[in-house]
C-alpha positions as a Markdown table, in Angstrom:
| # | Residue | x | y | z |
|---|---|---|---|---|
| 1 | Met | 0.0 | 0.0 | 0.0 |
| 2 | Lys | 1.3 | 3.4 | -0.9 |
| 3 | Ile | 0.1 | 6.4 | 1.2 |
| 4 | Ala | 0.7 | 10.1 | 0.5 |
| 5 | Ile | 0.5 | 12.7 | 3.2 |
| 6 | Thr | 0.2 | 16.4 | 2.6 |
| 7 | Gly | 1.6 | 18.7 | 5.3 |
| 8 | Ala | 3.9 | 15.8 | 6.3 |
| 9 | Ala | 6.5 | 18.2 | 7.8 |
| 10 | Gly | 3.8 | 19.7 | 10.1 |
| 11 | Asn | 2.8 | 18.8 | 13.6 |
| 12 | Leu | 0.1 | 16.2 | 13.0 |
| 13 | Gly | 1.2 | 15.2 | 9.6 |
| 14 | Ser | 4.6 | 14.1 | 10.9 |
| 15 | Leu | 3.0 | 12.3 | 13.8 |
| 16 | Leu | 1.0 | 10.2 | 11.3 |
| 17 | Ala | 4.0 | 9.6 | 9.1 |
| 18 | Arg | 5.9 | 8.2 | 12.1 |
| 19 | Gly | 2.9 | 6.1 | 13.2 |
| 20 | Leu | 2.6 | 4.5 | 9.7 |
| 21 | Ala | 6.4 | 4.0 | 9.4 |
| 22 | Asp | 6.5 | 2.3 | 12.8 |
| 23 | Ser | 3.2 | 0.3 | 12.4 |
| 24 | Gly | 4.8 | -2.8 | 11.0 |
| 25 | Arg | 2.4 | -2.7 | 8.0 |
| 26 | Asp | 3.6 | -3.1 | 4.5 |
| 27 | Val | 3.3 | 0.5 | 3.4 |
| 28 | Ser | 5.4 | 3.0 | 1.6 |
| 29 | Leu | 5.0 | 6.7 | 2.2 |
| 30 | Asn | 5.1 | 9.7 | -0.2 |
| 31 | Leu | 5.5 | 12.6 | 2.2 |
| 32 | Met | 4.5 | 15.9 | 0.6 |
| 33 | Thr | 6.1 | 19.1 | 1.9 |
| 34 | His | 6.2 | 22.7 | 0.8 |
| 35 | Arg | 8.6 | 25.2 | 2.4 |
| 36 | Lys | 9.3 | 23.3 | 5.7 |
| 37 | Pro | 11.5 | 20.2 | 5.3 |
| 38 | Leu | 10.7 | 16.8 | 6.9 |
| 39 | Pro | 11.9 | 16.2 | 10.4 |
| 40 | Glu | 15.3 | 14.5 | 10.4 |
| 41 | Asp | 14.1 | 11.3 | 11.9 |
| 42 | Leu | 11.8 | 10.7 | 8.9 |
| 43 | Lys | 14.4 | 11.3 | 6.3 |
| 44 | Gly | 16.1 | 8.2 | 4.8 |
| 45 | Arg | 13.7 | 5.7 | 6.3 |
| 46 | Pro | 13.0 | 2.6 | 4.1 |
| 47 | Gly | 9.9 | 3.2 | 2.0 |
| 48 | Val | 9.8 | 6.9 | 2.7 |
| 49 | Arg | 10.1 | 9.5 | -0.1 |
| 50 | Glu | 9.9 | 13.3 | 0.3 |
| 51 | Phe | 8.2 | 15.3 | -2.5 |
| 52 | Arg | 8.3 | 19.1 | -2.6 |
| 53 | Val | 4.9 | 20.3 | -3.8 |
| 54 | Asp | 2.8 | 23.4 | -4.1 |
| 55 | Leu | -0.9 | 22.9 | -3.8 |
| 56 | Ala | -1.4 | 26.1 | -5.8 |
| 57 | Asp | 0.1 | 24.3 | -8.8 |
| 58 | Lys | -1.5 | 21.0 | -9.7 |
| 59 | Ala | 1.4 | 20.1 | -12.0 |
| 60 | Thr | 3.6 | 19.7 | -8.9 |
| 61 | Leu | 1.3 | 17.0 | -7.5 |
| 62 | Asp | 1.4 | 14.3 | -10.1 |
| 63 | Asp | 4.7 | 12.6 | -9.2 |
| 64 | Ala | 3.8 | 12.6 | -5.5 |
| 65 | Leu | 0.5 | 10.9 | -6.2 |
| 66 | Ala | 1.6 | 8.4 | -8.9 |
| 67 | Gly | 0.6 | 4.9 | -7.8 |
| 68 | Val | -0.8 | 6.1 | -4.5 |
| 69 | Asp | -3.7 | 4.2 | -2.9 |
| 70 | Thr | -4.6 | 6.7 | -0.2 |
| 71 | Val | -3.9 | 10.4 | 0.3 |
| 72 | Val | -4.3 | 12.1 | 3.7 |
| 73 | His | -4.7 | 15.9 | 3.7 |
| 74 | Phe | -3.3 | 17.9 | 6.5 |
| 75 | Ala | -1.7 | 20.9 | 4.7 |
| 76 | Gly | -2.9 | 24.4 | 5.5 |
| 77 | Val | -2.0 | 27.8 | 6.8 |
| 78 | Leu | -2.4 | 28.6 | 10.5 |
| 79 | Phe | -1.1 | 31.1 | 13.0 |
| 80 | Lys | -1.2 | 34.0 | 10.5 |
| 81 | Ala | -3.0 | 37.3 | 10.6 |
| 82 | Asp | -6.3 | 37.9 | 8.6 |
| 83 | Pro | -7.3 | 34.2 | 8.0 |
| 84 | Glu | -10.5 | 35.4 | 6.4 |
| 85 | Lys | -8.4 | 36.7 | 3.5 |
| 86 | Phe | -6.4 | 33.5 | 2.7 |
| 87 | Leu | -8.4 | 30.5 | 4.0 |
| 88 | Pro | -10.9 | 30.5 | 1.1 |
| 89 | Leu | -7.8 | 30.0 | -1.1 |
| 90 | Thr | -5.6 | 27.8 | 1.0 |
| 91 | Asn | -8.4 | 25.6 | 2.2 |
| 92 | Thr | -10.9 | 25.4 | -0.6 |
| 93 | Arg | -9.2 | 26.1 | -3.9 |
| 94 | Tyr | -5.9 | 24.3 | -3.0 |
| 95 | Phe | -7.9 | 21.2 | -1.8 |
| 96 | Arg | -9.8 | 21.2 | -5.1 |
| 97 | Asn | -6.4 | 21.1 | -6.8 |
| 98 | Leu | -5.4 | 18.1 | -4.7 |
| 99 | Leu | -8.7 | 16.3 | -5.6 |
| 100 | Asp | -8.2 | 17.0 | -9.3 |
| 101 | Ala | -4.7 | 15.5 | -9.1 |
| 102 | Ala | -5.9 | 12.5 | -7.1 |
| 103 | Val | -8.6 | 11.8 | -9.6 |
| 104 | Gly | -6.1 | 12.0 | -12.5 |
| 105 | Gln | -3.7 | 9.6 | -10.7 |
| 106 | Gly | -6.5 | 7.1 | -9.8 |
| 107 | Val | -6.2 | 7.5 | -6.0 |
| 108 | Arg | -8.7 | 5.1 | -4.4 |
| 109 | Arg | -9.2 | 6.8 | -1.0 |
| 110 | Val | -8.9 | 10.5 | 0.1 |
| 111 | Ile | -8.9 | 11.3 | 3.8 |
| 112 | Leu | -9.5 | 14.9 | 5.0 |
| 113 | Ile | -8.4 | 15.8 | 8.6 |
| 114 | Ser | -11.3 | 18.0 | 9.8 |
| 115 | Phe | -12.9 | 18.9 | 13.1 |
| 116 | Pro | -16.4 | 18.8 | 14.8 |
| 117 | His | -16.7 | 22.6 | 14.6 |
| 118 | Val | -18.0 | 22.3 | 11.1 |
| 119 | Glu | -21.5 | 21.5 | 12.4 |
| 120 | Gly | -21.6 | 24.6 | 14.5 |
| 121 | Glu | -22.1 | 24.5 | 18.3 |
| 122 | Thr | -22.4 | 20.9 | 19.6 |
| 123 | Thr | -22.4 | 19.5 | 23.1 |
| 124 | Pro | -22.2 | 16.1 | 24.8 |
| 125 | Glu | -26.1 | 16.2 | 25.0 |
| 126 | Lys | -26.4 | 17.1 | 21.3 |
| 127 | Pro | -23.1 | 15.9 | 19.6 |
| 128 | Ala | -22.0 | 16.3 | 16.1 |
| 129 | Thr | -23.3 | 13.4 | 14.1 |
| 130 | Gly | -21.8 | 13.7 | 10.6 |
| 131 | Arg | -24.0 | 16.4 | 9.0 |
| 132 | Leu | -22.9 | 18.6 | 6.2 |
| 133 | Asp | -25.5 | 21.3 | 6.6 |
| 134 | Gly | -23.9 | 23.1 | 9.6 |
| 135 | Asn | -23.6 | 26.9 | 9.9 |
| 136 | Pro | -20.3 | 27.5 | 11.8 |
| 137 | Val | -19.4 | 31.0 | 12.9 |
| 138 | Ser | -15.7 | 31.0 | 12.1 |
| 139 | Val | -13.9 | 31.2 | 8.8 |
| 140 | His | -11.7 | 28.2 | 9.7 |
| 141 | Ala | -14.8 | 26.0 | 10.2 |
| 142 | Arg | -16.7 | 27.4 | 7.2 |
| 143 | Thr | -13.9 | 26.7 | 4.8 |
| 144 | Arg | -13.3 | 23.3 | 6.3 |
| 145 | Leu | -17.0 | 22.5 | 5.8 |
| 146 | Glu | -16.6 | 23.5 | 2.2 |
| 147 | Glu | -13.7 | 21.1 | 1.9 |
| 148 | Glu | -15.8 | 18.3 | 3.3 |
| 149 | Arg | -18.6 | 19.0 | 0.8 |
| 150 | Leu | -16.1 | 19.1 | -2.1 |
| 151 | Leu | -14.6 | 15.8 | -0.9 |
| 152 | Phe | -17.9 | 13.9 | -0.9 |
| 153 | Asp | -19.0 | 15.5 | -4.1 |
| 154 | Tyr | -15.8 | 14.4 | -5.9 |
| 155 | Gly | -16.0 | 10.9 | -4.3 |
| 156 | Glu | -19.5 | 10.4 | -5.6 |
| 157 | Arg | -18.7 | 11.7 | -9.1 |
| 158 | Tyr | -15.3 | 9.9 | -9.5 |
| 159 | Gly | -15.8 | 6.7 | -7.5 |
| 160 | Phe | -13.1 | 7.0 | -4.8 |
| 161 | Glu | -13.6 | 6.4 | -1.1 |
| 162 | Ser | -14.1 | 9.7 | 0.7 |
| 163 | Val | -13.3 | 9.9 | 4.4 |
| 164 | Ser | -13.5 | 12.9 | 6.8 |
| 165 | Leu | -11.9 | 12.5 | 10.2 |
| 166 | Arg | -13.4 | 15.1 | 12.5 |
| 167 | Val | -10.7 | 15.2 | 15.2 |
| 168 | Gly | -11.1 | 16.7 | 18.6 |
| 169 | Met | -8.3 | 18.7 | 20.2 |
| 170 | Val | -5.2 | 16.5 | 20.1 |
| 171 | Tyr | -3.1 | 16.7 | 23.2 |
| 172 | Gly | 0.4 | 15.8 | 24.3 |
| 173 | Arg | 4.0 | 17.0 | 24.3 |
| 174 | Gly | 5.0 | 18.5 | 20.9 |
| 175 | Ile | 1.5 | 19.5 | 19.9 |
| 176 | Leu | 1.7 | 23.2 | 19.0 |
| 177 | Met | -1.5 | 24.4 | 20.7 |
| 178 | Ile | -0.6 | 22.5 | 23.9 |
| 179 | Asp | 3.0 | 23.7 | 23.9 |
| 180 | Ala | 1.8 | 27.3 | 23.3 |
| 181 | Ala | -0.6 | 27.0 | 26.3 |
| 182 | Gln | 2.2 | 25.7 | 28.5 |
| 183 | Trp | 4.6 | 28.5 | 27.4 |
| 184 | Phe | 2.0 | 31.1 | 28.3 |
| 185 | Ala | 1.3 | 29.4 | 31.6 |
| 186 | Arg | 5.0 | 29.2 | 32.4 |
| 187 | His | 5.2 | 33.0 | 32.0 |
| 188 | Arg | 1.9 | 33.5 | 33.9 |
| 189 | Leu | 0.2 | 34.9 | 30.8 |
| 190 | Leu | -2.3 | 32.1 | 30.1 |
| 191 | Gly | -5.9 | 33.3 | 30.1 |
| 192 | Val | -9.2 | 31.9 | 29.1 |
| 193 | Trp | -12.7 | 33.3 | 28.8 |
| 194 | Lys | -15.1 | 32.8 | 31.7 |
| 195 | Lys | -18.0 | 31.1 | 30.0 |
| 196 | Pro | -17.6 | 27.3 | 30.2 |
| 197 | Thr | -16.9 | 25.7 | 26.8 |
| 198 | His | -17.2 | 22.0 | 26.1 |
| 199 | Ile | -14.4 | 20.5 | 24.1 |
| 200 | His | -13.7 | 17.0 | 22.9 |
| 201 | Leu | -10.1 | 15.7 | 23.4 |
| 202 | Ile | -8.0 | 12.9 | 22.0 |
| 203 | Ser | -4.5 | 11.9 | 22.9 |
| 204 | Tyr | -1.9 | 11.9 | 20.1 |
| 205 | Pro | -1.3 | 8.1 | 20.3 |
| 206 | Asp | -5.0 | 7.5 | 19.9 |
| 207 | Phe | -5.3 | 10.1 | 17.1 |
| 208 | Val | -2.4 | 8.3 | 15.3 |
| 209 | Ala | -3.9 | 4.8 | 15.8 |
| 210 | Gly | -7.3 | 5.9 | 14.6 |
| 211 | Thr | -5.9 | 7.6 | 11.5 |
| 212 | Val | -3.6 | 4.7 | 10.7 |
| 213 | Ala | -6.7 | 2.5 | 10.8 |
| 214 | Ala | -8.6 | 4.9 | 8.4 |
| 215 | Cys | -5.6 | 4.7 | 6.0 |
| 216 | Thr | -5.2 | 0.9 | 6.0 |
| 217 | Arg | -8.5 | -0.9 | 6.7 |
| 218 | Pro | -10.8 | -1.9 | 3.9 |
| 219 | Gly | -14.3 | -0.5 | 3.5 |
| 220 | Ile | -13.7 | 2.8 | 5.3 |
| 221 | Gly | -15.8 | 5.8 | 4.1 |
| 222 | Gly | -17.9 | 8.7 | 5.3 |
| 223 | Ile | -17.5 | 10.9 | 8.4 |
| 224 | Tyr | -15.9 | 9.7 | 11.7 |
| 225 | His | -15.5 | 11.7 | 14.9 |
| 226 | Leu | -12.3 | 11.0 | 16.8 |
| 227 | Gly | -12.4 | 11.7 | 20.5 |
| 228 | Asp | -12.0 | 10.2 | 23.9 |
| 229 | Asp | -14.6 | 9.2 | 26.5 |
| 230 | Val | -14.6 | 12.1 | 29.0 |
| 231 | Val | -16.9 | 15.1 | 29.1 |
| 232 | Gln | -15.1 | 18.3 | 30.2 |
| 233 | Thr | -14.7 | 22.0 | 29.5 |
| 234 | Leu | -11.8 | 23.9 | 28.1 |
| 235 | Gln | -11.5 | 25.7 | 31.4 |
| 236 | Arg | -11.3 | 22.6 | 33.4 |
| 237 | Phe | -8.8 | 21.0 | 31.0 |
| 238 | Leu | -6.5 | 24.0 | 31.2 |
| 239 | Asp | -6.8 | 24.2 | 35.0 |
| 240 | Asp | -5.8 | 20.5 | 35.3 |
| 241 | Ile | -2.9 | 20.4 | 32.9 |
| 242 | Thr | -1.3 | 23.6 | 34.4 |
| 243 | Arg | -1.8 | 22.3 | 37.9 |
| 244 | His | -0.1 | 19.0 | 36.8 |
| 245 | Lys | 2.9 | 21.0 | 35.7 |
| 246 | Gly | 3.0 | 23.0 | 38.9 |
| 247 | Arg | 1.9 | 26.3 | 37.3 |
| 248 | Arg | -0.7 | 28.8 | 38.1 |
| 249 | Lys | -4.1 | 28.1 | 36.6 |
| 250 | Pro | -5.2 | 30.3 | 33.7 |
| 251 | Trp | -6.6 | 33.8 | 34.4 |
| 252 | Arg | -10.3 | 34.1 | 33.8 |
| 253 | Met | -10.7 | 37.0 | 31.4 |
| 254 | Ser | -13.5 | 38.9 | 29.8 |
| 255 | Arg | -14.3 | 38.4 | 26.2 |
| 256 | Trp | -13.1 | 41.9 | 25.2 |
| 257 | Met | -9.7 | 41.3 | 26.8 |
| 258 | Ile | -9.3 | 38.0 | 24.8 |
| 259 | Phe | -10.2 | 39.7 | 21.6 |
| 260 | Thr | -8.0 | 42.7 | 22.2 |
| 261 | Ala | -5.0 | 40.3 | 22.8 |
| 262 | Ala | -5.9 | 38.5 | 19.5 |
| 263 | Arg | -6.0 | 41.7 | 17.6 |
| 264 | Ala | -2.6 | 42.7 | 19.0 |
| 265 | Phe | -1.1 | 39.4 | 18.0 |
| 266 | Glu | -2.5 | 39.8 | 14.5 |
| 267 | Leu | -1.1 | 43.3 | 14.2 |
| 268 | Phe | 2.3 | 42.0 | 15.3 |
| 269 | Ser | 2.1 | 39.2 | 12.6 |
| 270 | Arg | 1.2 | 41.7 | 9.9 |
| 271 | Val | 4.1 | 44.0 | 10.7 |
| 272 | Thr | 6.8 | 41.4 | 11.3 |
| 273 | Gly | 5.6 | 38.5 | 9.1 |
| 274 | Arg | 6.0 | 36.1 | 12.0 |
| 275 | Arg | 3.4 | 33.7 | 13.4 |
| 276 | Ser | 0.4 | 34.9 | 15.3 |
| 277 | Pro | -0.4 | 32.5 | 18.2 |
| 278 | Leu | -3.9 | 34.0 | 18.4 |
| 279 | Thr | -6.2 | 35.4 | 15.9 |
| 280 | Val | -9.7 | 36.8 | 16.2 |
| 281 | Asp | -11.0 | 33.8 | 14.2 |
| 282 | Phe | -9.2 | 31.4 | 16.6 |
| 283 | Ile | -11.1 | 33.0 | 19.5 |
| 284 | Arg | -14.4 | 32.8 | 17.6 |
| 285 | Ile | -13.9 | 29.1 | 16.9 |
| 286 | Gly | -12.6 | 28.4 | 20.4 |
| 287 | Met | -15.6 | 29.9 | 22.2 |
| 288 | Val | -18.0 | 27.5 | 20.5 |
| 289 | Ser | -18.6 | 24.2 | 22.3 |
| 290 | Tyr | -17.9 | 21.1 | 20.3 |
| 291 | Tyr | -18.4 | 17.4 | 20.9 |
| 292 | Gly | -18.7 | 14.5 | 18.4 |
| 293 | Asp | -20.5 | 11.2 | 18.4 |
| 294 | Thr | -17.6 | 8.6 | 18.4 |
| 295 | Ser | -19.7 | 5.5 | 17.9 |
| 296 | Arg | -18.5 | 4.9 | 14.3 |
| 297 | Met | -14.9 | 5.4 | 15.3 |
| 298 | Lys | -15.3 | 2.7 | 18.0 |
| 299 | Arg | -17.1 | 0.3 | 15.6 |
| 300 | Glu | -14.8 | 0.7 | 12.6 |
| 301 | Leu | -11.5 | 2.3 | 13.6 |
| 302 | Leu | -10.5 | 2.2 | 17.2 |
| 303 | Ser | -12.5 | 0.0 | 19.5 |
| 304 | Glu | -10.4 | 0.7 | 22.5 |
| 305 | Leu | -8.6 | 3.9 | 23.5 |
| 306 | Arg | -5.2 | 3.8 | 25.0 |
| 307 | Tyr | -6.1 | 7.0 | 27.0 |
| 308 | Pro | -9.9 | 7.1 | 27.5 |
| 309 | Thr | -9.6 | 10.4 | 29.4 |
| 310 | Tyr | -7.0 | 13.2 | 29.5 |
| 311 | Arg | -6.5 | 12.4 | 33.2 |
| 312 | Asp | -5.3 | 8.9 | 32.1 |
| 313 | Gly | -3.0 | 10.7 | 29.7 |
| 314 | Met | -1.3 | 13.1 | 32.1 |
| 315 | Glu | 2.0 | 11.4 | 31.4 |
| 316 | Leu | 1.9 | 12.9 | 27.9 |
| 317 | Phe | 2.2 | 16.5 | 29.1 |
């Protein structure tokens, strides 16, 4: 089996690449990168090839997708000011380019890494169930929903297996969002809004195991929610992981303070060209509760979780 991964040099893409390379399965990997090179530990492994591609240019994709059975799409732009200006291009149009190239090369399965926010606000009482008619408030979620609709439309028209993995917040050391929170907490700068917000979590080993299964098992198709078994709020989660590290729990802040900080970070990003750890759209998406129905995941991908709750996974922080 040959599997291609876009965004393979990124945070989650490189985790999946390692998971597949170490899985013991008979797979070869075409790891697609753009400006950022592969991590050193992935270079030179048996069955691993790196391809420099540009999703804006379909012609650069053909070699990377030649003979590929499954492609997993992670690539995107985050941590940059003004996401409403670039996400319709980098999410929707670039993904269409990838789909066109995949169809041309006869790829049999396309997996999109998505998230439960595309259905709008969901809760443990009313979880996301795999609908495509949501009305999310953030640009990140709206453009990802457009990608999902494109994926299933292309799959129906061209006869490949379409898979959307709606992943909860992945946690553990080395995960950018978690590491950023720990950095802010270490400097006593971590804050969170006051209103309790439900979130669905999954440890990075369980995320990798579920995604490996989605890549390699026969008969996989449709929408799967990847998440653990615990119900909690973002506020409780941040309190617990900062306490575990011996740091002060996050400040409870008013909405206007959070949005002011995000605007300041975006301004800094515009002026310097550096990353923006917060954007206004991140805050919009973060303030919406999300929780997914994981019953399909447990039936078809991951019947048992290594870390059923984040408290079981505290060793990962």
